mmCIF file of C-alpha atoms in Angstrom:
data_model
loop_
_atom_site.group_PDB
_atom_site.id
_atom_site.type_symbol
_atom_site.label_atom_id
_atom_site.label_comp_id
_atom_site.label_asym_id
_atom_site.label_seq_id
_atom_site.Cartn_x
_atom_site.Cartn_y
_atom_site.Cartn_z
ATOM 1 C CA UNK A 1 0.000 0.000 0.000
ATOM 2 C CA UNK A 2 1.366 3.426 -0.923
ATOM 3 C CA UNK A 3 2.612 5.570 1.942
ATOM 4 C CA UNK A 4 0.437 8.601 2.526
ATOM 5 C CA UNK A 5 2.363 11.886 2.638
ATOM 6 C CA UNK A 6 0.536 14.956 3.886
ATOM 7 C CA UNK A 7 1.556 18.496 3.089
ATOM 8 C CA UNK A 8 2.555 20.719 6.055
ATOM 9 C CA UNK A 9 -0.761 22.624 5.969
ATOM 10 C CA UNK A 10 -2.629 19.340 5.823
ATOM 11 C CA UNK A 11 -0.710 18.062 8.843
ATOM 12 C CA UNK A 12 -1.604 21.188 10.837
ATOM 13 C CA UNK A 13 -5.278 20.881 9.866
ATOM 14 C CA UNK A 14 -5.319 17.208 10.719
ATOM 15 C CA UNK A 15 -3.736 17.922 14.086
ATOM 16 C CA UNK A 16 -6.500 20.402 14.901
ATOM 17 C CA UNK A 17 -9.203 18.169 13.428
ATOM 18 C CA UNK A 18 -8.125 15.128 15.431
ATOM 19 C CA UNK A 19 -9.132 16.662 18.743
ATOM 20 C CA UNK A 20 -11.291 19.577 17.581
ATOM 21 C CA UNK A 21 -14.528 17.761 18.356
ATOM 22 C CA UNK A 22 -13.409 16.964 21.899
ATOM 23 C CA UNK A 23 -12.328 20.577 22.430
ATOM 24 C CA UNK A 24 -15.711 21.730 21.091
ATOM 25 C CA UNK A 25 -17.540 19.489 23.588
ATOM 26 C CA UNK A 26 -15.481 20.828 26.507
ATOM 27 C CA UNK A 27 -16.003 24.413 25.318
ATOM 28 C CA UNK A 28 -19.777 23.927 25.055
ATOM 29 C CA UNK A 29 -19.947 22.408 28.537
ATOM 30 C CA UNK A 30 -17.957 25.367 29.913
ATOM 31 C CA UNK A 31 -20.084 27.988 28.163
ATOM 32 C CA UNK A 32 -23.449 26.437 29.025
ATOM 33 C CA UNK A 33 -22.271 25.657 32.570
ATOM 34 C CA UNK A 34 -21.278 29.263 33.205
ATOM 35 C CA UNK A 35 -24.419 30.759 31.678
ATOM 36 C CA UNK A 36 -26.983 28.400 33.251
ATOM 37 C CA UNK A 37 -26.691 27.023 36.778
ATOM 38 C CA UNK A 38 -28.967 24.060 35.921
ATOM 39 C CA UNK A 39 -26.762 22.772 33.111
ATOM 40 C CA UNK A 40 -24.163 20.981 35.242
ATOM 41 C CA UNK A 41 -26.724 19.079 37.322
ATOM 42 C CA UNK A 42 -27.180 15.299 37.379
ATOM 43 C CA UNK A 43 -30.778 15.608 36.175
ATOM 44 C CA UNK A 44 -29.730 17.588 33.118
ATOM 45 C CA UNK A 45 -26.868 15.267 32.207
ATOM 46 C CA UNK A 46 -29.256 12.349 32.599
ATOM 47 C CA UNK A 47 -31.596 14.010 30.082
ATOM 48 C CA UNK A 48 -28.670 14.602 27.704
ATOM 49 C CA UNK A 49 -27.621 10.948 27.885
ATOM 50 C CA UNK A 50 -31.185 9.752 27.242
ATOM 51 C CA UNK A 51 -31.554 11.952 24.142
ATOM 52 C CA UNK A 52 -28.028 11.131 22.913
ATOM 53 C CA UNK A 53 -28.698 7.400 23.232
ATOM 54 C CA UNK A 54 -31.556 7.570 20.709
ATOM 55 C CA UNK A 55 -29.733 9.772 18.182
ATOM 56 C CA UNK A 56 -26.508 7.792 18.532
ATOM 57 C CA UNK A 57 -28.193 4.480 17.686
ATOM 58 C CA UNK A 58 -29.746 5.960 14.547
ATOM 59 C CA UNK A 59 -26.341 7.452 13.716
ATOM 60 C CA UNK A 60 -24.747 4.042 14.254
ATOM 61 C CA UNK A 61 -27.067 2.648 11.590
ATOM 62 C CA UNK A 62 -26.137 5.480 9.206
ATOM 63 C CA UNK A 63 -22.466 4.784 9.954
ATOM 64 C CA UNK A 64 -22.751 1.141 8.874
ATOM 65 C CA UNK A 65 -24.277 2.221 5.561
ATOM 66 C CA UNK A 66 -21.584 4.901 5.050
ATOM 67 C CA UNK A 67 -18.771 2.417 5.754
ATOM 68 C CA UNK A 68 -19.801 0.266 2.773
ATOM 69 C CA UNK A 69 -20.149 3.331 0.546
ATOM 70 C CA UNK A 70 -23.934 3.597 0.848
ATOM 71 C CA UNK A 71 -26.272 5.984 2.624
ATOM 72 C CA UNK A 72 -29.443 5.257 4.574
ATOM 73 C CA UNK A 73 -31.961 8.096 4.713
ATOM 74 C CA UNK A 74 -34.740 5.899 6.077
ATOM 75 C CA UNK A 75 -33.465 5.594 9.678
ATOM 76 C CA UNK A 76 -35.764 8.334 11.014
ATOM 77 C CA UNK A 77 -38.865 6.746 9.484
ATOM 78 C CA UNK A 78 -37.739 3.316 10.661
ATOM 79 C CA UNK A 79 -37.484 4.642 14.216
ATOM 80 C CA UNK A 80 -41.008 6.068 13.911
ATOM 81 C CA UNK A 81 -42.244 2.713 12.604
ATOM 82 C CA UNK A 82 -40.645 1.022 15.605
ATOM 83 C CA UNK A 83 -42.483 3.331 18.015
ATOM 84 C CA UNK A 84 -45.773 2.515 16.287
ATOM 85 C CA UNK A 85 -45.017 -1.234 16.272
ATOM 86 C CA UNK A 86 -44.143 -1.318 19.960
ATOM 87 C CA UNK A 87 -47.083 0.885 20.969
ATOM 88 C CA UNK A 88 -49.514 -1.119 18.883
ATOM 89 C CA UNK A 89 -48.323 -4.387 20.456
ATOM 90 C CA UNK A 90 -48.738 -3.031 23.978
ATOM 91 C CA UNK A 91 -51.814 -0.802 23.745
ATOM 92 C CA UNK A 92 -53.939 -2.219 20.926
ATOM 93 C CA UNK A 93 -53.059 -5.919 21.300
ATOM 94 C CA UNK A 94 -52.233 -6.108 25.036
ATOM 95 C CA UNK A 95 -48.967 -7.993 24.480
ATOM 96 C CA UNK A 96 -46.076 -8.422 26.912
ATOM 97 C CA UNK A 97 -42.503 -7.142 26.800
ATOM 98 C CA UNK A 98 -41.028 -9.796 24.492
ATOM 99 C CA UNK A 99 -43.552 -9.161 21.720
ATOM 100 C CA UNK A 100 -43.260 -5.376 22.152
ATOM 101 C CA UNK A 101 -39.523 -5.714 21.511
ATOM 102 C CA UNK A 102 -39.624 -8.315 18.736
ATOM 103 C CA UNK A 103 -42.235 -6.567 16.570
ATOM 104 C CA UNK A 104 -40.251 -3.311 16.051
ATOM 105 C CA UNK A 105 -36.978 -5.231 15.644
ATOM 106 C CA UNK A 106 -38.502 -7.427 12.921
ATOM 107 C CA UNK A 107 -39.928 -4.310 11.245
ATOM 108 C CA UNK A 108 -36.490 -2.651 11.311
ATOM 109 C CA UNK A 109 -34.817 -5.724 9.798
ATOM 110 C CA UNK A 110 -37.486 -5.867 7.061
ATOM 111 C CA UNK A 111 -36.823 -2.214 6.207
ATOM 112 C CA UNK A 112 -33.108 -3.021 6.005
ATOM 113 C CA UNK A 113 -33.812 -5.953 3.669
ATOM 114 C CA UNK A 114 -36.016 -3.721 1.516
ATOM 115 C CA UNK A 115 -33.263 -1.094 1.298
ATOM 116 C CA UNK A 116 -30.788 -3.806 0.327
ATOM 117 C CA UNK A 117 -33.188 -5.127 -2.333
ATOM 118 C CA UNK A 118 -33.631 -1.788 -4.102
ATOM 119 C CA UNK A 119 -29.960 -0.767 -3.880
ATOM 120 C CA UNK A 120 -28.297 -4.137 -4.629
ATOM 121 C CA UNK A 121 -30.741 -6.019 -6.874
ATOM 122 C CA UNK A 122 -32.352 -3.047 -8.624
ATOM 123 C CA UNK A 123 -29.074 -1.041 -8.486
ATOM 124 C CA UNK A 124 -30.815 2.218 -7.616
ATOM 125 C CA UNK A 125 -28.651 4.996 -6.110
ATOM 126 C CA UNK A 126 -28.555 4.561 -2.325
ATOM 127 C CA UNK A 127 -29.575 8.131 -1.571
ATOM 128 C CA UNK A 128 -32.654 8.108 -3.814
ATOM 129 C CA UNK A 129 -33.633 4.517 -3.016
ATOM 130 C CA UNK A 130 -33.619 4.996 0.755
ATOM 131 C CA UNK A 131 -35.412 8.333 0.303
ATOM 132 C CA UNK A 132 -38.166 6.501 -1.561
ATOM 133 C CA UNK A 133 -38.307 3.804 1.122
ATOM 134 C CA UNK A 134 -38.603 6.561 3.725
ATOM 135 C CA UNK A 135 -41.804 7.783 2.051
ATOM 136 C CA UNK A 136 -43.126 4.241 1.720
ATOM 137 C CA UNK A 137 -42.630 3.682 5.457
ATOM 138 C CA UNK A 138 -44.378 6.953 6.276
ATOM 139 C CA UNK A 139 -47.298 5.935 4.074
ATOM 140 C CA UNK A 140 -47.570 2.530 5.732
ATOM 141 C CA UNK A 141 -47.615 4.107 9.186
ATOM 142 C CA UNK A 142 -50.223 6.707 8.240
ATOM 143 C CA UNK A 143 -52.399 4.010 6.673
ATOM 144 C CA UNK A 144 -52.196 1.814 9.773
ATOM 145 C CA UNK A 145 -52.679 4.558 12.376
ATOM 146 C CA UNK A 146 -54.798 6.908 10.233
ATOM 147 C CA UNK A 147 -52.423 9.610 11.445
ATOM 148 C CA UNK A 148 -53.224 9.175 15.153
ATOM 149 C CA UNK A 149 -50.738 8.514 17.923
ATOM 150 C CA UNK A 150 -51.047 5.308 19.982
ATOM 151 C CA UNK A 151 -51.131 5.831 23.758
ATOM 152 C CA UNK A 152 -52.632 4.506 26.984
ATOM 153 C CA UNK A 153 -56.453 4.644 27.195
ATOM 154 C CA UNK A 154 -56.708 5.936 23.638
ATOM 155 C CA UNK A 155 -60.263 5.941 22.279
ATOM 156 C CA UNK A 156 -61.084 3.171 19.821
ATOM 157 C CA UNK A 157 -64.290 1.956 18.271
ATOM 158 C CA UNK A 158 -66.575 0.811 21.076
ATOM 159 C CA UNK A 159 -64.588 2.282 23.979
ATOM 160 C CA UNK A 160 -60.928 2.628 24.906
ATOM 161 C CA UNK A 161 -57.865 0.469 24.221
ATOM 162 C CA UNK A 162 -57.498 -2.302 26.797
ATOM 163 C CA UNK A 163 -53.690 -2.469 26.755
ATOM 164 C CA UNK A 164 -51.115 -0.063 28.137
ATOM 165 C CA UNK A 165 -47.434 0.733 28.222
ATOM 166 C CA UNK A 166 -46.203 -1.752 30.831
ATOM 167 C CA UNK A 167 -43.587 -0.687 33.442
ATOM 168 C CA UNK A 168 -40.936 -3.128 32.169
ATOM 169 C CA UNK A 169 -41.097 -1.499 28.729
ATOM 170 C CA UNK A 170 -41.057 2.061 30.096
ATOM 171 C CA UNK A 171 -38.008 1.136 32.203
ATOM 172 C CA UNK A 172 -35.921 0.876 29.022
ATOM 173 C CA UNK A 173 -36.157 4.603 28.320
ATOM 174 C CA UNK A 174 -36.905 5.991 31.750
ATOM 175 C CA UNK A 175 -35.265 3.655 34.289
ATOM 176 C CA UNK A 176 -31.868 3.731 35.950
ATOM 177 C CA UNK A 177 -29.531 1.195 37.526
ATOM 178 C CA UNK A 178 -28.156 3.070 40.491
ATOM 179 C CA UNK A 179 -27.307 6.589 39.257
ATOM 180 C CA UNK A 180 -26.778 5.434 35.655
ATOM 181 C CA UNK A 181 -29.663 5.668 33.148
ATOM 182 C CA UNK A 182 -30.384 2.228 31.691
ATOM 183 C CA UNK A 183 -30.180 3.600 28.141
ATOM 184 C CA UNK A 184 -26.596 4.718 28.797
ATOM 185 C CA UNK A 185 -25.668 1.098 29.565
ATOM 186 C CA UNK A 186 -27.419 -0.086 26.396
ATOM 187 C CA UNK A 187 -25.651 2.579 24.335
ATOM 188 C CA UNK A 188 -22.216 1.557 25.633
ATOM 189 C CA UNK A 189 -22.922 -2.130 24.974
ATOM 190 C CA UNK A 190 -24.099 -1.553 21.398
ATOM 191 C CA UNK A 191 -21.255 0.815 20.509
ATOM 192 C CA UNK A 192 -18.599 -1.388 22.098
ATOM 193 C CA UNK A 193 -19.991 -4.410 20.240
ATOM 194 C CA UNK A 194 -20.073 -2.532 16.927
ATOM 195 C CA UNK A 195 -16.498 -1.249 17.415
ATOM 196 C CA UNK A 196 -15.164 -4.718 18.248
ATOM 197 C CA UNK A 197 -17.025 -6.228 15.294
ATOM 198 C CA UNK A 198 -15.677 -3.698 12.779
ATOM 199 C CA UNK A 199 -12.143 -3.707 14.185
ATOM 200 C CA UNK A 200 -11.407 -7.320 15.022
ATOM 201 C CA UNK A 201 -13.695 -9.543 12.933
ATOM 202 C CA UNK A 202 -12.962 -10.551 9.351
ATOM 203 C CA UNK A 203 -16.470 -9.599 8.245
ATOM 204 C CA UNK A 204 -16.165 -6.228 9.964
ATOM 205 C CA UNK A 205 -12.926 -5.415 8.157
ATOM 206 C CA UNK A 206 -14.586 -6.416 4.870
ATOM 207 C CA UNK A 207 -17.100 -3.596 5.451
ATOM 208 C CA UNK A 208 -14.238 -1.090 5.128
ATOM 209 C CA UNK A 209 -12.707 -2.893 2.136
ATOM 210 C CA UNK A 210 -16.024 -2.661 0.288
ATOM 211 C CA UNK A 211 -16.432 1.022 1.171
ATOM 212 C CA UNK A 212 -12.862 1.894 0.148
ATOM 213 C CA UNK A 213 -12.885 0.246 -3.278
ATOM 214 C CA UNK A 214 -15.804 -1.945 -4.219
ATOM 215 C CA UNK A 215 -14.201 -3.311 -7.394
ATOM 216 C CA UNK A 216 -10.950 -4.205 -5.643
ATOM 217 C CA UNK A 217 -12.950 -5.863 -2.862
ATOM 218 C CA UNK A 218 -14.889 -7.916 -5.408
ATOM 219 C CA UNK A 219 -11.691 -9.052 -7.153
ATOM 220 C CA UNK A 220 -10.270 -10.024 -3.750
ATOM 221 C CA UNK A 221 -13.078 -12.518 -3.340
ATOM 222 C CA UNK A 222 -15.232 -10.519 -0.934
ATOM 223 C CA UNK A 223 -18.973 -11.070 -1.376
ATOM 224 C CA UNK A 224 -19.723 -7.375 -1.865
ATOM 225 C CA UNK A 225 -23.486 -7.691 -2.123
ATOM 226 C CA UNK A 226 -23.625 -9.791 1.040
ATOM 227 C CA UNK A 227 -21.620 -7.184 2.973
ATOM 228 C CA UNK A 228 -23.902 -4.382 1.739
ATOM 229 C CA UNK A 229 -26.923 -6.472 2.737
ATOM 230 C CA UNK A 230 -25.492 -6.830 6.251
ATOM 231 C CA UNK A 231 -24.883 -3.066 6.433
ATOM 232 C CA UNK A 232 -28.460 -2.136 5.547
ATOM 233 C CA UNK A 233 -29.942 -4.764 7.845
ATOM 234 C CA UNK A 234 -27.782 -3.473 10.713
ATOM 235 C CA UNK A 235 -28.852 0.070 9.866
ATOM 236 C CA UNK A 236 -32.528 -0.908 10.071
ATOM 237 C CA UNK A 237 -31.914 -2.898 13.251
ATOM 238 C CA UNK A 238 -30.221 -0.045 15.119
ATOM 239 C CA UNK A 239 -32.845 2.446 13.902
ATOM 240 C CA UNK A 240 -35.533 0.134 15.303
ATOM 241 C CA UNK A 241 -33.721 -0.150 18.649
ATOM 242 C CA UNK A 242 -33.528 3.655 18.731
ATOM 243 C CA UNK A 243 -37.286 3.712 18.078
ATOM 244 C CA UNK A 244 -37.921 1.280 20.944
ATOM 245 C CA UNK A 245 -35.989 3.537 23.330
ATOM 246 C CA UNK A 246 -37.864 6.566 22.002
ATOM 247 C CA UNK A 247 -41.273 4.913 22.526
ATOM 248 C CA UNK A 248 -40.331 3.797 26.027
ATOM 249 C CA UNK A 249 -39.162 7.298 26.868
ATOM 250 C CA UNK A 250 -42.220 9.241 25.639
ATOM 251 C CA UNK A 251 -44.814 6.506 26.247
ATOM 252 C CA UNK A 252 -46.508 6.803 22.861
ATOM 253 C CA UNK A 253 -46.208 5.572 19.308
ATOM 254 C CA UNK A 254 -46.050 8.462 16.833
ATOM 255 C CA UNK A 255 -45.800 8.418 13.056
ATOM 256 C CA UNK A 256 -43.430 11.374 12.898
ATOM 257 C CA UNK A 257 -41.538 10.786 16.155
ATOM 258 C CA UNK A 258 -38.257 9.795 14.487
ATOM 259 C CA UNK A 259 -38.296 12.241 11.564
ATOM 260 C CA UNK A 260 -36.522 15.120 13.405
ATOM 261 C CA UNK A 261 -33.754 12.704 14.411
ATOM 262 C CA UNK A 262 -32.611 12.019 10.847
ATOM 263 C CA UNK A 263 -30.568 15.209 10.463
ATOM 264 C CA UNK A 264 -29.016 14.771 13.929
ATOM 265 C CA UNK A 265 -28.031 11.183 13.119
ATOM 266 C CA UNK A 266 -26.519 12.062 9.739
ATOM 267 C CA UNK A 267 -24.605 15.004 11.245
ATOM 268 C CA UNK A 268 -23.261 12.803 14.066
ATOM 269 C CA UNK A 269 -22.049 10.186 11.582
ATOM 270 C CA UNK A 270 -20.279 12.799 9.443
ATOM 271 C CA UNK A 271 -18.743 14.533 12.463
ATOM 272 C CA UNK A 272 -17.254 11.107 13.212
ATOM 273 C CA UNK A 273 -15.121 11.421 10.058
ATOM 274 C CA UNK A 274 -13.084 14.190 11.684
ATOM 275 C CA UNK A 275 -12.698 12.703 15.157
ATOM 276 C CA UNK A 276 -9.096 11.574 15.766
ATOM 277 C CA UNK A 277 -8.329 12.340 12.108
ATOM 278 C CA UNK A 278 -9.587 8.980 10.822
ATOM 279 C CA UNK A 279 -11.074 10.522 7.687
ATOM 280 C CA UNK A 280 -13.622 7.728 7.390
ATOM 281 C CA UNK A 281 -16.873 6.733 9.113
ATOM 282 C CA UNK A 282 -16.180 5.065 12.441
ATOM 283 C CA UNK A 283 -18.155 4.022 15.503
ATOM 284 C CA UNK A 284 -16.233 5.971 18.151
ATOM 285 C CA UNK A 285 -16.353 9.169 16.102
ATOM 286 C CA UNK A 286 -20.098 8.778 15.577
ATOM 287 C CA UNK A 287 -20.683 8.448 19.319
ATOM 288 C CA UNK A 288 -18.630 11.580 20.011
ATOM 289 C CA UNK A 289 -20.516 13.406 17.258
ATOM 290 C CA UNK A 290 -23.842 12.422 18.838
ATOM 291 C CA UNK A 291 -22.635 13.664 22.241
ATOM 292 C CA UNK A 292 -21.608 17.000 20.694
ATOM 293 C CA UNK A 293 -25.012 17.489 19.093
ATOM 294 C CA UNK A 294 -26.850 16.386 22.243
ATOM 295 C CA UNK A 295 -24.983 18.858 24.451
ATOM 296 C CA UNK A 296 -25.433 21.679 21.938
ATOM 297 C CA UNK A 297 -29.181 21.177 21.535
ATOM 298 C CA UNK A 298 -29.674 20.796 25.289
ATOM 299 C CA UNK A 299 -27.798 24.016 25.947
ATOM 300 C CA UNK A 300 -29.708 25.906 23.273
ATOM 301 C CA UNK A 301 -32.987 24.663 24.746
ATOM 302 C CA UNK A 302 -31.916 25.939 28.181
ATOM 303 C CA UNK A 303 -31.186 29.287 26.521
ATOM 304 C CA UNK A 304 -34.818 29.247 25.313
ATOM 305 C CA UNK A 305 -33.788 29.122 21.656
ATOM 306 C CA UNK A 306 -36.941 28.091 19.730
ATOM 307 C CA UNK A 307 -36.880 24.565 18.278
ATOM 308 C CA UNK A 308 -37.334 25.910 14.740
ATOM 309 C CA UNK A 309 -34.270 28.137 15.170
ATOM 310 C CA UNK A 310 -32.304 25.096 16.354
ATOM 311 C CA UNK A 311 -32.786 23.617 12.880
ATOM 312 C CA UNK A 312 -30.564 26.440 11.592
ATOM 313 C CA UNK A 313 -27.838 25.299 13.970
ATOM 314 C CA UNK A 314 -28.302 21.647 12.999
ATOM 315 C CA UNK A 315 -28.099 22.459 9.306
ATOM 316 C CA UNK A 316 -24.965 24.546 9.858
ATOM 317 C CA UNK A 317 -23.332 21.710 11.810
ATOM 318 C CA UNK A 318 -24.181 19.261 9.034
ATOM 319 C CA UNK A 319 -22.648 21.550 6.403
ATOM 320 C CA UNK A 320 -19.495 21.919 8.517
ATOM 321 C CA UNK A 321 -19.307 18.145 9.096
ATOM 322 C CA UNK A 322 -19.724 17.431 5.376
ATOM 323 C CA UNK A 323 -17.023 19.987 4.595
ATOM 324 C CA UNK A 324 -14.614 18.434 7.096
ATOM 325 C CA UNK A 325 -15.238 14.916 5.792
ATOM 326 C CA UNK A 326 -14.621 16.123 2.225
ATOM 327 C CA UNK A 327 -11.347 17.848 3.182
ATOM 328 C CA UNK A 328 -10.111 14.801 5.077
ATOM 329 C CA UNK A 329 -10.930 12.518 2.164
ATOM 330 C CA UNK A 330 -8.919 14.806 -0.120
ATOM 331 C CA UNK A 331 -5.981 14.649 2.280
ATOM 332 C CA UNK A 332 -6.018 10.856 2.425
ATOM 333 C CA UNK A 333 -6.135 10.353 -1.361
#
């Protein structure tokens, strides 16, 4: 493999970019901590962790698709579908915890298989194909729910729904083990597992080979289509898990609940490119990117910045993250 030689300016930029995200997180904590005495409290950090856990899992799904050279725009809709699936199992069909977990997970895997079908078999561009699937999912949800949310004691034909959100399900998004929110433990487990898989397993390393040069990977004997299939299924799976946590946190199933999370997840995944100067999608960088966005949005909310104005900030962060990823790719080629 050819030795990469960076120009002096590139080295300086990379040096800043390697730790810039960590410095930004520390700076945000300092600024928000000084300007609001409620920011550095346990309750607030617990809220940040709970919101970051949902975004980070969606971003983890996006990261898997980016690693193989694809792009999954359907993660937000998949998360919404998962909230509807879990809520429907509990409230409308009075099922127990196992079913309320399996239904959204199966739905997420099916969405991943559908994305793989249209991108691999039909060879449609990933961006447009997953965008189309996103609209299909939204249509399915609206048809099933008729646009209504699913919640405890909701009115149905002939009375009210007999089921409810059971405590064991709500514990996932709202409970704690000691002082640690349960979702924080789940987030660490999933990210550690994903990092170990991509770093130390043969299949995980093949994800990066496919994303770096698909033709070279194919000539090396790697089953490219199979690896891409795995990536989209994992993307759907993690989006569904994010949806389960979201439903257990808010206690409802909502058609549009995951839509606002798409931009956050994509931005977190692209911020990950710059973390530690890797210049490629990676699990640790994605987690740090999600933490950065979570702290920023929490601080802006405490400053009473309207939610619609926060979209300006999110869009600006995404542009900056895309720019950084582009510059780092140029440096590494």
